Short mmCIF file of C-alpha atoms in Angstrom, two decimals:
data_model
loop_
_atom_site.label_atom_id
_atom_site.label_comp_id
_atom_site.label_asym_id
_atom_site.label_seq_id
_atom_site.Cartn_x
_atom_site.Cartn_y
_atom_site.Cartn_z
CA MET F 1 -209.83 93.44 -210.56
CA ARG F 2 -211.00 91.16 -213.44
CA ILE F 3 -212.59 94.29 -215.07
CA THR F 4 -209.35 96.49 -214.59
CA ILE F 5 -207.61 94.39 -216.28
CA ILE F 6 -209.90 93.54 -219.20
CA ILE F 7 -210.16 97.39 -219.75
CA THR F 8 -206.39 97.91 -219.62
CA SER F 9 -205.82 95.28 -222.01
CA ILE F 10 -208.28 96.77 -224.34
CA ALA F 11 -206.71 100.00 -224.11
CA LEU F 12 -203.41 98.38 -224.86
CA PHE F 13 -204.39 96.47 -227.83
CA LEU F 14 -206.21 100.09 -229.25
CA CYS F 15 -202.83 101.82 -228.94
CA SER F 16 -200.84 98.97 -230.50
CA CYS F 17 -203.10 99.14 -233.75
CA ALA F 18 -203.46 103.07 -233.76
CA VAL F 19 -202.77 104.71 -237.19
CA ASN F 20 -200.75 107.77 -237.51
CA THR F 21 -202.95 110.01 -239.39
CA SER F 22 -200.58 112.82 -239.19
CA LYS F 23 -199.69 114.68 -242.16
CA GLY F 24 -195.98 115.71 -240.73
CA PRO F 25 -192.56 113.83 -241.55
CA THR F 26 -192.35 110.26 -240.05
CA VAL F 27 -189.16 108.98 -239.38
CA GLU F 28 -187.65 105.18 -239.84
CA THR F 29 -184.48 103.98 -237.62
CA LYS F 30 -181.95 103.14 -240.23
CA ARG F 31 -178.55 101.85 -238.67
CA ASP F 32 -178.39 104.55 -235.89
CA SER F 33 -180.12 107.54 -237.47
CA TYR F 34 -183.47 108.53 -238.28
CA LYS F 35 -184.25 109.21 -241.56
CA PRO F 36 -187.15 111.07 -243.01
CA LEU F 37 -189.64 109.18 -244.95
CA LEU F 38 -191.62 111.89 -246.50
CA TYR F 39 -188.55 113.30 -248.86
CA GLU F 40 -188.01 112.60 -252.41
CA TYR F 41 -184.18 111.81 -252.24
CA LEU F 42 -182.25 112.58 -255.66
CA ASN F 43 -179.84 109.83 -254.70
CA GLN F 44 -177.23 111.72 -256.93
CA ARG F 45 -173.67 110.38 -257.37
CA SER F 46 -171.89 113.20 -255.33
CA PHE F 47 -172.55 116.18 -253.19
CA THR F 48 -170.91 119.58 -251.84
CA VAL F 49 -170.51 120.99 -248.78
CA MET F 50 -169.08 124.61 -247.91
CA THR F 51 -167.71 126.23 -244.83
CA TRP F 52 -167.17 130.12 -244.70
CA ASN F 53 -167.13 132.56 -241.68
CA VAL F 54 -168.47 135.50 -242.87
CA GLU F 55 -167.61 138.01 -240.40
CA HIS F 56 -170.12 139.61 -238.22
CA PHE F 57 -173.08 138.97 -240.70
CA VAL F 58 -175.95 140.72 -238.79
CA ASP F 59 -179.46 141.27 -239.95
CA PRO F 60 -180.96 144.92 -239.73
CA TYR F 61 -182.92 144.39 -236.50
CA ASP F 62 -181.62 144.78 -232.95
CA ASN F 63 -181.83 141.99 -230.62
CA PRO F 64 -182.89 143.19 -227.31
CA TYR F 65 -181.14 140.56 -225.35
CA ILE F 66 -178.16 140.90 -226.80
CA SER F 67 -176.36 144.15 -226.12
CA ASN F 68 -173.40 145.00 -228.65
CA ARG F 69 -172.88 147.82 -231.02
CA ARG F 70 -172.34 145.74 -234.11
CA GLU F 71 -175.64 143.71 -233.69
CA ASP F 72 -177.45 147.02 -232.10
CA ASN F 73 -176.79 149.10 -234.78
CA PRO F 74 -175.21 147.56 -237.78
CA ARG F 75 -172.69 149.30 -240.21
CA SER F 76 -173.89 151.02 -243.13
CA SER F 77 -171.28 148.52 -245.35
CA MET F 78 -173.49 145.56 -244.29
CA GLN F 79 -176.15 146.30 -246.93
CA PRO F 80 -174.07 145.91 -249.84
CA ARG F 81 -172.38 142.61 -248.66
CA ILE F 82 -175.57 141.02 -248.98
CA GLY F 83 -175.97 141.01 -252.63
CA ILE F 84 -172.19 139.88 -252.99
CA PHE F 85 -172.79 137.02 -250.59
CA LEU F 86 -175.96 136.14 -252.22
CA GLU F 87 -174.16 135.85 -255.54
CA ALA F 88 -171.47 133.94 -254.04
CA LEU F 89 -173.64 131.41 -252.64
CA LYS F 90 -175.26 130.91 -255.95
CA ASN F 91 -172.21 130.40 -257.51
CA ALA F 92 -170.99 128.01 -255.19
CA ASP F 93 -174.17 125.93 -255.34
CA ALA F 94 -173.15 123.59 -252.76
CA ASP F 95 -175.83 121.36 -251.23
CA VAL F 96 -175.00 122.00 -247.29
CA VAL F 97 -173.63 125.45 -246.26
CA VAL F 98 -172.19 126.09 -243.12
CA LEU F 99 -171.40 129.81 -241.68
CA GLN F 100 -169.80 131.14 -238.68
CA GLU F 101 -170.70 134.57 -237.52
CA PHE F 102 -173.81 135.05 -238.89
CA GLU F 103 -176.41 135.95 -236.48
CA SER F 104 -179.35 133.17 -236.94
CA ALA F 105 -180.74 130.40 -239.06
CA ALA F 106 -183.85 132.14 -239.14
CA TYR F 107 -181.98 135.64 -240.93
CA LEU F 108 -180.28 133.02 -243.57
CA ARG F 109 -183.70 131.32 -244.44
CA LYS F 110 -185.43 134.59 -244.97
CA LEU F 111 -182.23 135.71 -247.26
CA VAL F 112 -182.44 132.47 -249.34
CA ASN F 113 -186.26 132.09 -249.57
CA ASP F 114 -186.64 135.91 -250.67
CA ASN F 115 -183.71 135.78 -253.11
CA LEU F 116 -182.55 132.11 -254.02
CA PRO F 117 -185.76 129.89 -253.79
CA GLU F 118 -184.60 128.03 -256.68
CA MET F 119 -181.80 126.70 -255.02
CA GLY F 120 -183.34 124.11 -253.02
CA TYR F 121 -182.48 124.86 -249.29
CA GLN F 122 -185.08 123.74 -247.46
CA PHE F 123 -183.28 122.82 -244.10
CA PHE F 124 -182.16 125.42 -241.64
CA ALA F 125 -180.56 124.85 -238.10
CA ASP F 126 -178.63 126.64 -235.37
CA ALA F 127 -177.68 126.77 -231.83
CA PRO F 128 -177.80 130.41 -231.24
CA SER F 129 -175.89 131.77 -228.22
CA GLN F 130 -178.08 133.42 -225.55
CA ASN F 131 -175.85 136.61 -225.00
CA TRP F 132 -173.84 136.86 -228.09
CA TYR F 133 -174.75 137.44 -231.77
CA MET F 134 -172.00 135.45 -234.05
CA ASN F 135 -173.36 132.14 -234.20
CA VAL F 136 -172.64 128.99 -236.52
CA VAL F 137 -175.57 128.49 -238.70
CA LEU F 138 -176.63 125.56 -241.49
CA MET F 139 -178.52 125.27 -244.44
CA SER F 140 -179.02 122.25 -246.46
CA LYS F 141 -180.65 120.97 -249.57
CA PHE F 142 -180.70 117.32 -247.83
CA PRO F 143 -182.85 116.43 -244.70
CA LEU F 144 -181.38 116.76 -241.34
CA GLY F 145 -181.65 114.39 -238.34
CA VAL F 146 -180.50 114.94 -234.72
CA LEU F 147 -178.86 118.50 -233.78
CA SER F 148 -176.50 117.89 -230.56
CA THR F 149 -175.55 121.29 -228.98
CA TYR F 150 -172.73 121.59 -226.71
CA GLY F 151 -173.64 125.30 -225.29
CA ASN F 152 -174.35 124.09 -221.98
CA VAL F 153 -170.83 122.18 -221.71
CA THR F 154 -167.96 123.20 -220.02
CA THR F 155 -164.53 122.80 -220.81
CA PRO F 156 -161.34 123.18 -219.40
CA VAL F 157 -158.44 125.89 -220.66
CA GLU F 158 -155.94 122.96 -221.24
CA ASN F 159 -151.97 123.63 -220.27
CA TYR F 160 -152.52 127.28 -218.76
CA THR F 161 -152.63 128.33 -215.09
CA ASP F 162 -152.94 131.90 -214.01
CA SER F 163 -150.12 133.96 -212.41
CA LEU F 164 -151.77 132.61 -209.03
CA GLY F 165 -151.38 129.12 -210.61
CA ARG F 166 -155.06 128.64 -210.47
CA THR F 167 -156.54 126.33 -213.57
CA GLU F 168 -159.61 127.55 -215.38
CA THR F 169 -162.57 126.51 -217.66
CA GLN F 170 -165.42 128.29 -219.50
CA ASN F 171 -168.70 127.28 -220.99
CA HIS F 172 -169.58 130.66 -222.68
CA LEU F 173 -167.90 129.70 -226.35
CA ASN F 174 -169.44 126.61 -226.65
CA THR F 175 -172.67 127.61 -228.35
CA ARG F 176 -170.31 127.85 -231.39
CA MET F 177 -170.22 124.16 -231.60
CA TRP F 178 -172.56 121.52 -232.56
CA SER F 179 -173.18 118.20 -234.58
CA VAL F 180 -175.94 117.01 -236.78
CA GLU F 181 -176.88 114.12 -238.89
CA VAL F 182 -177.11 114.81 -242.76
CA PHE F 183 -179.05 112.37 -245.25
CA PRO F 184 -177.59 113.05 -248.80
CA THR F 185 -179.59 109.73 -250.14
CA GLU F 186 -181.13 106.79 -248.70
CA LYS F 187 -178.18 104.83 -248.36
CA TYR F 188 -175.76 107.57 -247.14
CA ASP F 189 -175.40 109.64 -244.13
CA PHE F 190 -172.91 111.34 -242.12
CA ILE F 191 -172.54 113.53 -238.96
CA LEU F 192 -171.42 117.11 -239.61
CA THR F 193 -169.67 119.39 -236.67
CA GLY F 194 -169.89 122.86 -237.29
CA LEU F 195 -167.40 124.92 -235.07
CA HIS F 196 -166.08 128.58 -234.48
CA LEU F 197 -163.51 127.73 -232.02
CA LYS F 198 -161.79 130.64 -229.57
CA ALA F 199 -160.14 133.37 -231.38
CA GLY F 200 -156.76 134.95 -230.44
CA ARG F 201 -153.07 133.76 -230.01
CA GLY F 202 -151.26 132.91 -226.65
CA GLU F 203 -151.14 130.23 -224.26
CA ARG F 204 -154.53 130.43 -222.95
CA ASN F 205 -156.68 130.60 -226.12
CA ALA F 206 -154.67 127.80 -227.58
CA GLY F 207 -155.60 126.12 -223.93
CA MET F 208 -159.06 127.03 -224.75
CA ARG F 209 -159.34 125.65 -228.08
CA ALA F 210 -157.52 122.43 -226.82
CA GLY F 211 -160.04 121.83 -223.79
CA GLN F 212 -163.02 122.45 -226.68
CA ILE F 213 -161.59 119.73 -228.93
CA ARG F 214 -160.47 117.44 -226.33
CA PHE F 215 -164.79 117.47 -225.50
CA LEU F 216 -165.58 117.13 -229.22
CA LYS F 217 -163.11 114.07 -229.65
CA SER F 218 -165.09 112.42 -226.40
CA GLN F 219 -168.24 113.45 -228.26
CA PHE F 220 -166.74 111.74 -231.33
CA GLU F 221 -165.89 108.56 -229.57
CA ARG F 222 -169.21 108.16 -228.41
CA TYR F 223 -170.75 108.39 -232.11
CA LEU F 224 -168.06 105.73 -233.13
CA SER F 225 -168.98 103.44 -230.26
CA GLU F 226 -172.31 103.13 -231.44
CA ASN F 227 -171.28 102.37 -234.97
CA SER F 228 -167.65 102.25 -236.02
CA GLU F 229 -168.30 102.89 -239.61
CA LYS F 230 -170.04 106.30 -238.70
CA ASN F 231 -168.93 109.08 -241.28
CA ILE F 232 -167.74 112.49 -239.23
CA LEU F 233 -167.11 115.55 -240.79
CA VAL F 234 -165.74 118.56 -238.97
CA VAL F 235 -165.94 121.76 -240.78
CA GLY F 236 -165.37 125.69 -239.64
CA ASP F 237 -163.07 128.40 -238.24
CA LEU F 238 -160.79 126.50 -235.74
CA ASN F 239 -158.59 129.82 -235.15
CA ALA F 240 -155.51 127.51 -235.34
CA THR F 241 -152.74 126.81 -237.99
CA PRO F 242 -152.44 123.32 -239.33
CA GLU F 243 -149.36 122.71 -237.54
CA SER F 244 -150.55 123.80 -234.39
CA SER F 245 -150.89 121.27 -231.13
CA GLU F 246 -154.83 121.89 -231.12
CA ILE F 247 -155.07 120.63 -234.96
CA GLN F 248 -152.71 117.71 -234.33
CA LEU F 249 -154.82 116.76 -231.24
CA LEU F 250 -158.11 116.56 -233.37
CA LYS F 251 -156.58 114.72 -236.09
CA ARG F 252 -154.21 112.44 -233.93
CA ARG F 253 -155.40 108.90 -233.41
CA ASP F 254 -155.32 107.77 -229.43
CA GLY F 255 -154.26 104.17 -228.96
CA LYS F 256 -156.60 102.04 -230.58
CA SER F 257 -159.31 104.47 -231.46
CA LYS F 258 -159.97 105.07 -234.92
CA ASN F 259 -161.07 108.71 -233.78
CA SER F 260 -158.97 110.54 -236.34
CA PHE F 261 -159.32 112.97 -238.91
CA THR F 262 -157.40 114.09 -241.95
CA ASP F 263 -156.71 117.70 -243.16
CA PRO F 264 -156.66 117.12 -247.00
CA LEU F 265 -155.62 120.63 -248.14
CA ALA F 266 -152.14 121.63 -248.87
CA LYS F 267 -150.16 123.90 -246.09
CA THR F 268 -150.29 126.44 -248.81
CA ASP F 269 -153.74 126.61 -248.88
CA TYR F 270 -154.55 129.92 -246.99
CA THR F 271 -158.15 131.37 -246.00
CA HIS F 272 -157.03 134.19 -244.40
CA PRO F 273 -157.14 137.37 -244.78
CA ALA F 274 -159.50 136.82 -247.90
CA ASP F 275 -157.74 139.70 -250.02
CA ASN F 276 -153.86 139.00 -249.02
CA ALA F 277 -154.31 135.07 -247.65
CA GLU F 278 -150.95 134.11 -245.67
CA ARG F 279 -152.68 131.59 -243.15
CA ARG F 280 -154.82 129.01 -242.99
CA ILE F 281 -157.38 128.72 -239.76
CA ASP F 282 -160.70 127.25 -241.54
CA TYR F 283 -161.04 123.69 -242.27
CA MET F 284 -162.58 120.96 -243.71
CA LEU F 285 -161.79 117.60 -242.02
CA PRO F 286 -163.17 114.13 -242.40
CA ASN F 287 -162.64 111.56 -240.33
CA HIS F 288 -160.99 108.18 -241.32
CA ASN F 289 -164.36 106.62 -242.56
CA MET F 290 -165.53 109.76 -244.53
CA ILE F 291 -161.99 110.39 -246.01
CA LYS F 292 -162.99 107.25 -248.36
CA GLU F 293 -165.52 109.42 -250.07
CA LEU F 294 -163.65 112.84 -250.58
CA GLU F 295 -163.07 113.58 -254.31
CA GLU F 296 -161.82 117.17 -253.94
CA VAL F 297 -161.75 119.89 -251.60
CA THR F 298 -160.82 123.94 -252.33
CA VAL F 299 -160.37 127.07 -251.03
CA GLN F 300 -162.49 129.24 -253.26
CA TYR F 301 -162.56 132.53 -254.77
CA PHE F 302 -165.74 133.49 -256.41
CA PHE F 303 -164.69 136.78 -257.35
CA SER F 304 -161.43 138.83 -257.33
CA ALA F 305 -159.36 139.12 -254.06
CA GLU F 306 -160.83 142.73 -253.39
CA LYS F 307 -164.38 141.70 -253.84
CA MET F 308 -164.49 138.73 -251.70
CA ARG F 309 -162.96 140.63 -248.80
CA LYS F 310 -166.18 143.02 -248.98
CA ILE F 311 -167.82 139.98 -247.96
CA SER F 312 -165.45 138.50 -245.35
CA ASP F 313 -161.86 138.74 -243.88
CA HIS F 314 -162.16 134.60 -244.71
CA LEU F 315 -162.33 132.34 -247.67
CA PRO F 316 -164.60 129.72 -247.90
CA VAL F 317 -163.72 126.02 -248.06
CA LEU F 318 -165.40 123.68 -250.40
CA SER F 319 -165.31 120.25 -250.68
CA LYS F 320 -167.04 117.19 -252.86
CA PHE F 321 -167.65 113.87 -251.51
CA LYS F 322 -169.27 110.67 -253.33
CA SER F 323 -172.81 109.62 -252.05
CA ALA F 324 -171.90 106.18 -250.97
CA ASP F 325 -169.53 104.13 -248.35
CA GLN F 326 -166.35 103.47 -250.34
#
């Protein structure tokens, strides 16, 4: 018994003294986040974030696990769109880019590395669907932390019953929602949530979006319970107009909770359709903490309306934030 104790003690001592000789990234605990150590931060005064639904942007290869005409055999118009899209990315020069209806982060990485290597996008992420080709993808000049994916979550269809009075739930759309830690500087970080909520009008579609949003707000409540000063930014195509009950639900502060978001765009800042914008369904929504750092937010025309429409039926939204808590 004494020998066993001695050996165990020695083993524990050796483990506690072990040196990490790996050349890969290491992390340290900062507040409630994990920040890469082996990254040379520029510590710039501000940073920019862009969100854009780029309308069925697919690679030229057929994914054998997904059966869809657009993905199986992309339209001939796809090729000329790529050049204009890359030109738009260069003009935007955003530090963080979130794209909806983009096939994969792997495809985005390939496009950018082959055509825009000088722009400095090092970090790419997504949470792709197993049976659909339109995903929400991310690329960033800043390092990323933990990515939380919600594709396995079942959400209710709120305030809706079918003709037989039955309630519904769904979990096939929630792959288009995720949250990830972003680290612009050594001292400033935020939670970025990229969304592409259920499309369509009518009570059932609105109920699906409301169910998705109510789940997301519960997730945000968890972040804020861990750190009440957490910066959270929600971006994407929410498929609901600013006055809709779904957007009001997301913005609203419930009771004593600080779980609320601000829509800084004006009612006339339209994003859809790109060549004749008459409504807005695309958003850049900072929470009550991060709104203090917002410097500006705009709907962007990098080219003429006609040329923008060649890329997508949506216009991008671009925002600028200070890189320090205010």
